[in-house]
């Protein structure tokens, strides 16, 4: 974990712990839901609240997010709990709205990382800001696309970057929703050793019973953080119901995980 300069920069600026824990629902559903989950998470290891408001769904006819309305709910959750906030941005317009709403951290979703023109537009919309951006791997196991997205942000002088490993789709059915292919994340780390690497066990797993084991593997591989989908009523979540865990399960998991304390 030497040379984690970028990690120190933005984690220190935010006063965040190691490992960084980002938690919250797949989707913001209602104002009451966002506030309730934020209050349940505020005294846990989670320091950043996640909630998707623009949801690029693979198939039409599914819940596609509440849109810009959800930005106010995230702002309110931050005011009431002091948690930092993060949401997915999938185009330059989302970036403008998220910047106006002062969302702390933006993430780029797996279906966006595959699209160089959109990544470029988003990076240009962020040029000159010190916003922290986390770039998920592309849906397909293509290291070059992931590297390319990172390079597009660096080229626009966006320095507070990190990457999120959320696994890769395969046509065959495996025990995972998205195959981890750990080596791809390791290769990206070798190429950009300064970049904080965060594990998203939820989208790798697609089911809640293997979230703990995936987190342990990530921590054993020296990942810098975890982004875990968390809902107070996972079975009734409006998206990704099978993979979300409750705040109580998150608390227990963080107690049970063996966490290496040293950081370079
Ligand atoms: C999400 O984080 O809810 C999401 C849509 O993730 P991904 O882009 O990894 O599929
Ligand atoms: Mn999700």
mmCIF file of C-alpha atoms and ligand atoms in Angstrom:
data_model
loop_
_atom_site.group_PDB
_atom_site.id
_atom_site.type_symbol
_atom_site.label_atom_id
_atom_site.label_comp_id
_atom_site.label_asym_id
_atom_site.label_seq_id
_atom_site.Cartn_x
_atom_site.Cartn_y
_atom_site.Cartn_z
ATOM 1 C CA UNK A 1 0.000 0.000 0.000
ATOM 2 C CA UNK A 2 2.861 2.400 -0.613
ATOM 3 C CA UNK A 3 2.389 5.373 -2.881
ATOM 4 C CA UNK A 4 -1.287 5.843 -2.110
ATOM 5 C CA UNK A 5 -0.920 9.567 -2.688
ATOM 6 C CA UNK A 6 -4.331 10.080 -4.212
ATOM 7 C CA UNK A 7 -5.959 8.076 -1.453
ATOM 8 C CA UNK A 8 -4.342 10.268 1.165
ATOM 9 C CA UNK A 9 -5.374 13.401 -0.711
ATOM 10 C CA UNK A 10 -9.069 12.913 -0.929
ATOM 11 C CA UNK A 11 -9.604 10.607 2.013
ATOM 12 C CA UNK A 12 -7.681 13.016 4.229
ATOM 13 C CA UNK A 13 -9.529 15.999 2.813
ATOM 14 C CA UNK A 14 -12.809 14.323 3.758
ATOM 15 C CA UNK A 15 -11.442 12.955 7.043
ATOM 16 C CA UNK A 16 -12.368 9.425 5.953
ATOM 17 C CA UNK A 17 -11.248 6.170 7.512
ATOM 18 C CA UNK A 18 -9.452 3.239 6.011
ATOM 19 C CA UNK A 19 -10.995 1.116 4.656
ATOM 20 C CA UNK A 20 -13.524 3.562 3.261
ATOM 21 C CA UNK A 21 -17.054 2.192 3.620
ATOM 22 C CA UNK A 22 -19.747 3.472 1.265
ATOM 23 C CA UNK A 23 -23.234 2.112 1.958
ATOM 24 C CA UNK A 24 -26.829 2.819 1.044
ATOM 25 C CA UNK A 25 -29.553 1.591 -1.242
ATOM 26 C CA UNK A 26 -29.187 0.668 -4.875
ATOM 27 C CA UNK A 27 -31.826 3.304 -5.640
ATOM 28 C CA UNK A 28 -33.207 6.320 -3.850
ATOM 29 C CA UNK A 29 -36.913 5.456 -3.727
ATOM 30 C CA UNK A 30 -38.598 8.108 -1.585
ATOM 31 C CA UNK A 31 -37.410 10.968 0.618
ATOM 32 C CA UNK A 32 -38.461 9.013 3.698
ATOM 33 C CA UNK A 33 -36.503 5.940 2.571
ATOM 34 C CA UNK A 34 -33.293 7.929 1.969
ATOM 35 C CA UNK A 35 -33.538 9.707 5.336
ATOM 36 C CA UNK A 36 -34.377 6.519 7.228
ATOM 37 C CA UNK A 37 -31.462 4.525 5.809
ATOM 38 C CA UNK A 38 -29.079 7.472 6.332
ATOM 39 C CA UNK A 39 -30.017 7.650 10.002
ATOM 40 C CA UNK A 40 -29.555 3.889 10.344
ATOM 41 C CA UNK A 41 -26.095 4.110 8.742
ATOM 42 C CA UNK A 42 -24.740 7.240 10.395
ATOM 43 C CA UNK A 43 -23.255 5.503 13.435
ATOM 44 C CA UNK A 44 -21.820 2.546 11.516
ATOM 45 C CA UNK A 45 -18.478 2.202 9.708
ATOM 46 C CA UNK A 46 -20.105 3.744 6.654
ATOM 47 C CA UNK A 47 -19.027 7.340 6.153
ATOM 48 C CA UNK A 48 -20.442 7.864 2.670
ATOM 49 C CA UNK A 49 -24.107 7.376 1.737
ATOM 50 C CA UNK A 50 -24.767 5.968 -1.730
ATOM 51 C CA UNK A 51 -28.088 6.059 -3.596
ATOM 52 C CA UNK A 52 -28.667 5.885 -7.340
ATOM 53 C CA UNK A 53 -31.103 8.444 -8.727
ATOM 54 C CA UNK A 54 -30.399 7.935 -12.440
ATOM 55 C CA UNK A 55 -30.479 4.184 -13.016
ATOM 56 C CA UNK A 56 -29.401 2.926 -16.451
ATOM 57 C CA UNK A 57 -31.265 -0.406 -16.485
ATOM 58 C CA UNK A 58 -30.287 -3.134 -18.896
ATOM 59 C CA UNK A 59 -33.893 -3.834 -19.913
ATOM 60 C CA UNK A 60 -36.696 -1.272 -20.276
ATOM 61 C CA UNK A 61 -39.716 -1.416 -18.022
ATOM 62 C CA UNK A 62 -37.725 -1.443 -14.761
ATOM 63 C CA UNK A 63 -37.476 1.411 -12.268
ATOM 64 C CA UNK A 64 -35.121 3.966 -13.825
ATOM 65 C CA UNK A 65 -34.631 6.176 -10.808
ATOM 66 C CA UNK A 66 -36.345 9.218 -9.333
ATOM 67 C CA UNK A 67 -34.066 11.620 -11.201
ATOM 68 C CA UNK A 68 -32.975 15.082 -10.036
ATOM 69 C CA UNK A 69 -35.578 15.116 -7.281
ATOM 70 C CA UNK A 70 -33.400 12.665 -5.367
ATOM 71 C CA UNK A 71 -30.547 15.198 -5.159
ATOM 72 C CA UNK A 72 -32.527 17.156 -2.553
ATOM 73 C CA UNK A 73 -33.070 13.998 -0.514
ATOM 74 C CA UNK A 74 -29.331 13.304 -0.504
ATOM 75 C CA UNK A 75 -28.636 16.906 0.532
ATOM 76 C CA UNK A 76 -31.123 16.583 3.365
ATOM 77 C CA UNK A 77 -29.631 13.249 4.461
ATOM 78 C CA UNK A 78 -26.215 14.912 4.598
ATOM 79 C CA UNK A 79 -27.540 17.852 6.629
ATOM 80 C CA UNK A 80 -29.280 15.565 9.098
ATOM 81 C CA UNK A 81 -26.562 12.919 9.516
ATOM 82 C CA UNK A 82 -23.267 14.480 8.448
ATOM 83 C CA UNK A 83 -22.612 11.587 6.048
ATOM 84 C CA UNK A 84 -20.978 12.392 2.736
ATOM 85 C CA UNK A 85 -23.049 11.582 -0.350
ATOM 86 C CA UNK A 86 -22.435 9.834 -3.631
ATOM 87 C CA UNK A 87 -24.551 9.091 -6.680
ATOM 88 C CA UNK A 88 -24.084 7.810 -10.226
ATOM 89 C CA UNK A 89 -23.807 10.284 -13.097
ATOM 90 C CA UNK A 90 -24.380 8.920 -16.589
ATOM 91 C CA UNK A 91 -24.115 12.076 -18.714
ATOM 92 C CA UNK A 92 -22.854 15.667 -18.595
ATOM 93 C CA UNK A 93 -26.272 17.019 -17.596
ATOM 94 C CA UNK A 94 -26.270 14.769 -14.523
ATOM 95 C CA UNK A 95 -22.838 16.157 -13.678
ATOM 96 C CA UNK A 96 -24.088 19.770 -13.801
ATOM 97 C CA UNK A 97 -27.051 18.932 -11.565
ATOM 98 C CA UNK A 98 -24.935 16.919 -9.107
ATOM 99 C CA UNK A 99 -22.352 19.733 -8.894
ATOM 100 C CA UNK A 100 -25.124 22.274 -8.212
ATOM 101 C CA UNK A 101 -26.468 20.025 -5.450
ATOM 102 C CA UNK A 102 -22.946 19.665 -4.018
ATOM 103 C CA UNK A 103 -22.933 15.865 -4.045
ATOM 104 C CA UNK A 104 -19.538 14.971 -2.558
ATOM 105 C CA UNK A 105 -18.471 12.027 -4.711
ATOM 106 C CA UNK A 106 -19.697 11.053 -8.178
ATOM 107 C CA UNK A 107 -19.467 7.553 -9.566
ATOM 108 C CA UNK A 108 -19.411 6.412 -13.166
ATOM 109 C CA UNK A 109 -21.481 3.254 -13.716
ATOM 110 C CA UNK A 110 -20.358 0.129 -15.524
ATOM 111 C CA UNK A 111 -22.673 0.821 -18.474
ATOM 112 C CA UNK A 112 -21.120 4.266 -18.887
ATOM 113 C CA UNK A 113 -17.461 3.245 -18.637
ATOM 114 C CA UNK A 114 -17.930 1.255 -21.866
ATOM 115 C CA UNK A 115 -18.743 4.431 -23.821
ATOM 116 C CA UNK A 116 -15.717 6.641 -24.559
ATOM 117 C CA UNK A 117 -17.685 9.652 -25.915
ATOM 118 C CA UNK A 118 -19.905 9.763 -22.829
ATOM 119 C CA UNK A 119 -16.941 9.319 -20.492
ATOM 120 C CA UNK A 120 -15.216 12.148 -22.357
ATOM 121 C CA UNK A 121 -18.298 14.425 -22.014
ATOM 122 C CA UNK A 122 -18.522 13.693 -18.291
ATOM 123 C CA UNK A 123 -14.810 14.316 -17.785
ATOM 124 C CA UNK A 124 -15.040 17.625 -19.684
ATOM 125 C CA UNK A 125 -18.063 18.674 -17.612
ATOM 126 C CA UNK A 126 -15.900 18.148 -14.504
ATOM 127 C CA UNK A 127 -12.775 19.874 -15.831
ATOM 128 C CA UNK A 128 -11.353 22.330 -13.342
ATOM 129 C CA UNK A 129 -13.299 20.968 -10.347
ATOM 130 C CA UNK A 130 -11.761 19.097 -7.453
ATOM 131 C CA UNK A 131 -14.677 16.681 -7.341
ATOM 132 C CA UNK A 132 -13.898 13.110 -6.358
ATOM 133 C CA UNK A 133 -14.875 10.632 -9.065
ATOM 134 C CA UNK A 134 -15.012 6.838 -8.740
ATOM 135 C CA UNK A 135 -14.916 4.908 -12.003
ATOM 136 C CA UNK A 136 -16.556 1.496 -12.081
ATOM 137 C CA UNK A 137 -15.116 -1.160 -14.347
ATOM 138 C CA UNK A 138 -16.885 -1.599 -17.703
ATOM 139 C CA UNK A 139 -19.498 -4.382 -17.844
ATOM 140 C CA UNK A 140 -17.235 -6.485 -20.061
ATOM 141 C CA UNK A 141 -13.820 -7.794 -18.990
ATOM 142 C CA UNK A 142 -11.823 -5.214 -20.931
ATOM 143 C CA UNK A 143 -8.955 -3.680 -18.971
ATOM 144 C CA UNK A 144 -8.182 -1.189 -21.769
ATOM 145 C CA UNK A 145 -11.674 0.371 -21.583
ATOM 146 C CA UNK A 146 -11.333 0.806 -17.819
ATOM 147 C CA UNK A 147 -7.843 2.306 -18.198
ATOM 148 C CA UNK A 148 -9.105 4.528 -20.995
ATOM 149 C CA UNK A 149 -11.822 5.974 -18.776
ATOM 150 C CA UNK A 150 -9.282 6.707 -16.011
ATOM 151 C CA UNK A 151 -6.991 8.388 -18.562
ATOM 152 C CA UNK A 152 -9.839 10.573 -19.870
ATOM 153 C CA UNK A 153 -10.402 11.968 -16.359
ATOM 154 C CA UNK A 154 -6.687 12.471 -15.703
ATOM 155 C CA UNK A 155 -6.424 14.278 -19.051
ATOM 156 C CA UNK A 156 -9.080 16.776 -17.878
ATOM 157 C CA UNK A 157 -6.982 17.374 -14.757
ATOM 158 C CA UNK A 158 -9.373 15.625 -12.404
ATOM 159 C CA UNK A 159 -7.029 14.336 -9.738
ATOM 160 C CA UNK A 160 -9.292 13.012 -7.005
ATOM 161 C CA UNK A 161 -9.985 9.698 -8.648
ATOM 162 C CA UNK A 162 -10.648 6.163 -7.525
ATOM 163 C CA UNK A 163 -11.902 2.984 -9.162
ATOM 164 C CA UNK A 164 -14.643 0.556 -8.214
ATOM 165 C CA UNK A 165 -14.418 -3.124 -9.066
ATOM 166 C CA UNK A 166 -17.964 -4.479 -9.603
ATOM 167 C CA UNK A 167 -17.257 -7.570 -11.666
ATOM 168 C CA UNK A 168 -17.767 -8.469 -15.335
ATOM 169 C CA UNK A 169 -20.711 -9.983 -17.136
ATOM 170 C CA UNK A 170 -20.527 -13.430 -18.704
ATOM 171 C CA UNK A 171 -23.064 -15.303 -20.788
ATOM 172 C CA UNK A 172 -22.746 -18.516 -18.780
ATOM 173 C CA UNK A 173 -24.403 -18.638 -15.403
ATOM 174 C CA UNK A 174 -21.898 -18.741 -12.552
ATOM 175 C CA UNK A 175 -22.285 -18.350 -8.795
ATOM 176 C CA UNK A 176 -21.786 -14.643 -9.366
ATOM 177 C CA UNK A 177 -24.009 -12.117 -11.073
ATOM 178 C CA UNK A 178 -20.810 -10.585 -12.433
ATOM 179 C CA UNK A 179 -17.614 -12.598 -12.460
ATOM 180 C CA UNK A 180 -14.982 -10.911 -10.250
ATOM 181 C CA UNK A 181 -11.941 -11.651 -12.481
ATOM 182 C CA UNK A 182 -9.754 -10.311 -9.670
ATOM 183 C CA UNK A 183 -6.721 -10.240 -11.962
ATOM 184 C CA UNK A 184 -8.185 -7.380 -14.023
ATOM 185 C CA UNK A 185 -8.430 -5.155 -10.937
ATOM 186 C CA UNK A 186 -4.933 -6.198 -9.866
ATOM 187 C CA UNK A 187 -3.618 -5.298 -13.328
ATOM 188 C CA UNK A 188 -5.317 -1.889 -13.131
ATOM 189 C CA UNK A 189 -3.746 -1.328 -9.705
ATOM 190 C CA UNK A 190 -0.331 -2.203 -11.103
ATOM 191 C CA UNK A 191 -0.813 0.351 -13.862
ATOM 192 C CA UNK A 192 -2.124 3.092 -11.521
ATOM 193 C CA UNK A 193 -0.745 2.274 -8.040
ATOM 194 C CA UNK A 194 -1.873 5.647 -6.634
ATOM 195 C CA UNK A 195 -5.517 5.038 -7.396
ATOM 196 C CA UNK A 196 -7.730 3.970 -4.484
ATOM 197 C CA UNK A 197 -9.404 0.664 -5.327
ATOM 198 C CA UNK A 198 -12.873 0.038 -3.934
ATOM 199 C CA UNK A 199 -14.746 -3.248 -4.060
ATOM 200 C CA UNK A 200 -18.461 -3.384 -4.894
ATOM 201 C CA UNK A 201 -19.306 -6.893 -3.671
ATOM 202 C CA UNK A 202 -23.035 -6.317 -4.234
ATOM 203 C CA UNK A 203 -22.972 -6.215 -8.040
ATOM 204 C CA UNK A 204 -20.407 -9.019 -8.193
ATOM 205 C CA UNK A 205 -22.553 -11.239 -5.987
ATOM 206 C CA UNK A 206 -26.112 -10.477 -7.057
ATOM 207 C CA UNK A 207 -27.085 -12.249 -3.823
ATOM 208 C CA UNK A 208 -26.549 -11.365 -0.215
ATOM 209 C CA UNK A 209 -25.084 -14.602 1.155
ATOM 210 C CA UNK A 210 -21.611 -14.175 -0.382
ATOM 211 C CA UNK A 211 -21.115 -10.441 0.265
ATOM 212 C CA UNK A 212 -19.023 -11.094 3.385
ATOM 213 C CA UNK A 213 -16.639 -13.502 1.639
ATOM 214 C CA UNK A 214 -16.155 -11.148 -1.280
ATOM 215 C CA UNK A 215 -15.368 -8.276 1.095
ATOM 216 C CA UNK A 216 -12.811 -10.443 2.909
ATOM 217 C CA UNK A 217 -11.120 -11.337 -0.380
ATOM 218 C CA UNK A 218 -11.000 -7.652 -1.320
ATOM 219 C CA UNK A 219 -9.494 -6.658 2.029
ATOM 220 C CA UNK A 220 -6.971 -9.506 1.792
ATOM 221 C CA UNK A 221 -5.977 -8.091 -1.587
ATOM 222 C CA UNK A 222 -5.468 -4.686 0.079
ATOM 223 C CA UNK A 223 -8.477 -2.925 -1.410
ATOM 224 C CA UNK A 224 -8.952 0.572 -0.002
ATOM 225 C CA UNK A 225 -12.691 0.499 0.465
ATOM 226 C CA UNK A 226 -16.030 -1.223 0.091
ATOM 227 C CA UNK A 227 -19.256 -0.022 -1.518
ATOM 228 C CA UNK A 228 -22.071 -2.184 -0.178
ATOM 229 C CA UNK A 229 -25.736 -1.875 -1.184
ATOM 230 C CA UNK A 230 -27.706 -1.533 2.033
ATOM 231 C CA UNK A 231 -31.479 -1.243 2.565
ATOM 232 C CA UNK A 232 -33.643 -1.532 5.691
ATOM 233 C CA UNK A 233 -36.066 -3.773 3.766
ATOM 234 C CA UNK A 234 -33.937 -5.453 1.074
ATOM 235 C CA UNK A 235 -36.620 -7.819 -0.209
ATOM 236 C CA UNK A 236 -38.848 -4.887 -1.085
ATOM 237 C CA UNK A 237 -36.158 -2.706 -2.648
ATOM 238 C CA UNK A 238 -37.164 -1.197 -6.009
ATOM 239 C CA UNK A 239 -33.956 -2.489 -7.652
ATOM 240 C CA UNK A 240 -31.352 -5.139 -6.862
ATOM 241 C CA UNK A 241 -33.442 -6.616 -4.040
ATOM 242 C CA UNK A 242 -31.579 -9.951 -3.875
ATOM 243 C CA UNK A 243 -28.165 -8.435 -3.143
ATOM 244 C CA UNK A 244 -28.863 -5.724 -0.589
ATOM 245 C CA UNK A 245 -28.120 -6.241 3.105
ATOM 246 C CA UNK A 246 -29.549 -4.480 6.139
ATOM 247 C CA UNK A 247 -27.596 -1.934 8.200
ATOM 248 C CA UNK A 248 -27.522 -4.475 11.056
ATOM 249 C CA UNK A 249 -25.906 -7.062 8.761
ATOM 250 C CA UNK A 250 -23.391 -4.450 7.617
ATOM 251 C CA UNK A 251 -22.444 -3.661 11.216
ATOM 252 C CA UNK A 252 -21.980 -7.361 12.011
ATOM 253 C CA UNK A 253 -20.005 -7.943 8.821
ATOM 254 C CA UNK A 254 -17.615 -5.064 9.568
ATOM 255 C CA UNK A 255 -17.009 -6.567 13.041
ATOM 256 C CA UNK A 256 -16.336 -10.012 11.565
ATOM 257 C CA UNK A 257 -14.066 -8.954 8.699
ATOM 258 C CA UNK A 258 -10.362 -9.120 9.263
ATOM 259 C CA UNK A 259 -9.171 -5.664 8.352
ATOM 260 C CA UNK A 260 -5.517 -4.814 7.885
ATOM 261 C CA UNK A 261 -4.876 -1.514 9.558
ATOM 262 C CA UNK A 262 -1.620 -0.523 7.914
ATOM 263 C CA UNK A 263 -1.745 1.984 5.083
ATOM 264 C CA UNK A 264 1.307 3.325 3.236
HETATM 265 C C1 LIG B 1 -25.359 0.540 -8.979
HETATM 266 O O1 LIG B 1 -24.340 0.855 -8.340
HETATM 267 O O2 LIG B 1 -26.483 0.450 -8.462
HETATM 268 C C2 LIG B 1 -25.200 0.158 -10.390
HETATM 269 C C3 LIG B 1 -26.140 0.337 -11.294
HETATM 270 O O3 LIG B 1 -24.037 -0.411 -10.614
HETATM 271 P P1 LIG B 1 -23.275 -0.923 -11.934
HETATM 272 O O4 LIG B 1 -23.026 0.276 -12.768
HETATM 273 O O5 LIG B 1 -22.048 -1.502 -11.316
HETATM 274 O O6 LIG B 1 -24.149 -1.958 -12.580
HETATM 275 MN MN1 LIG B 2 -27.577 -1.713 -7.807
#
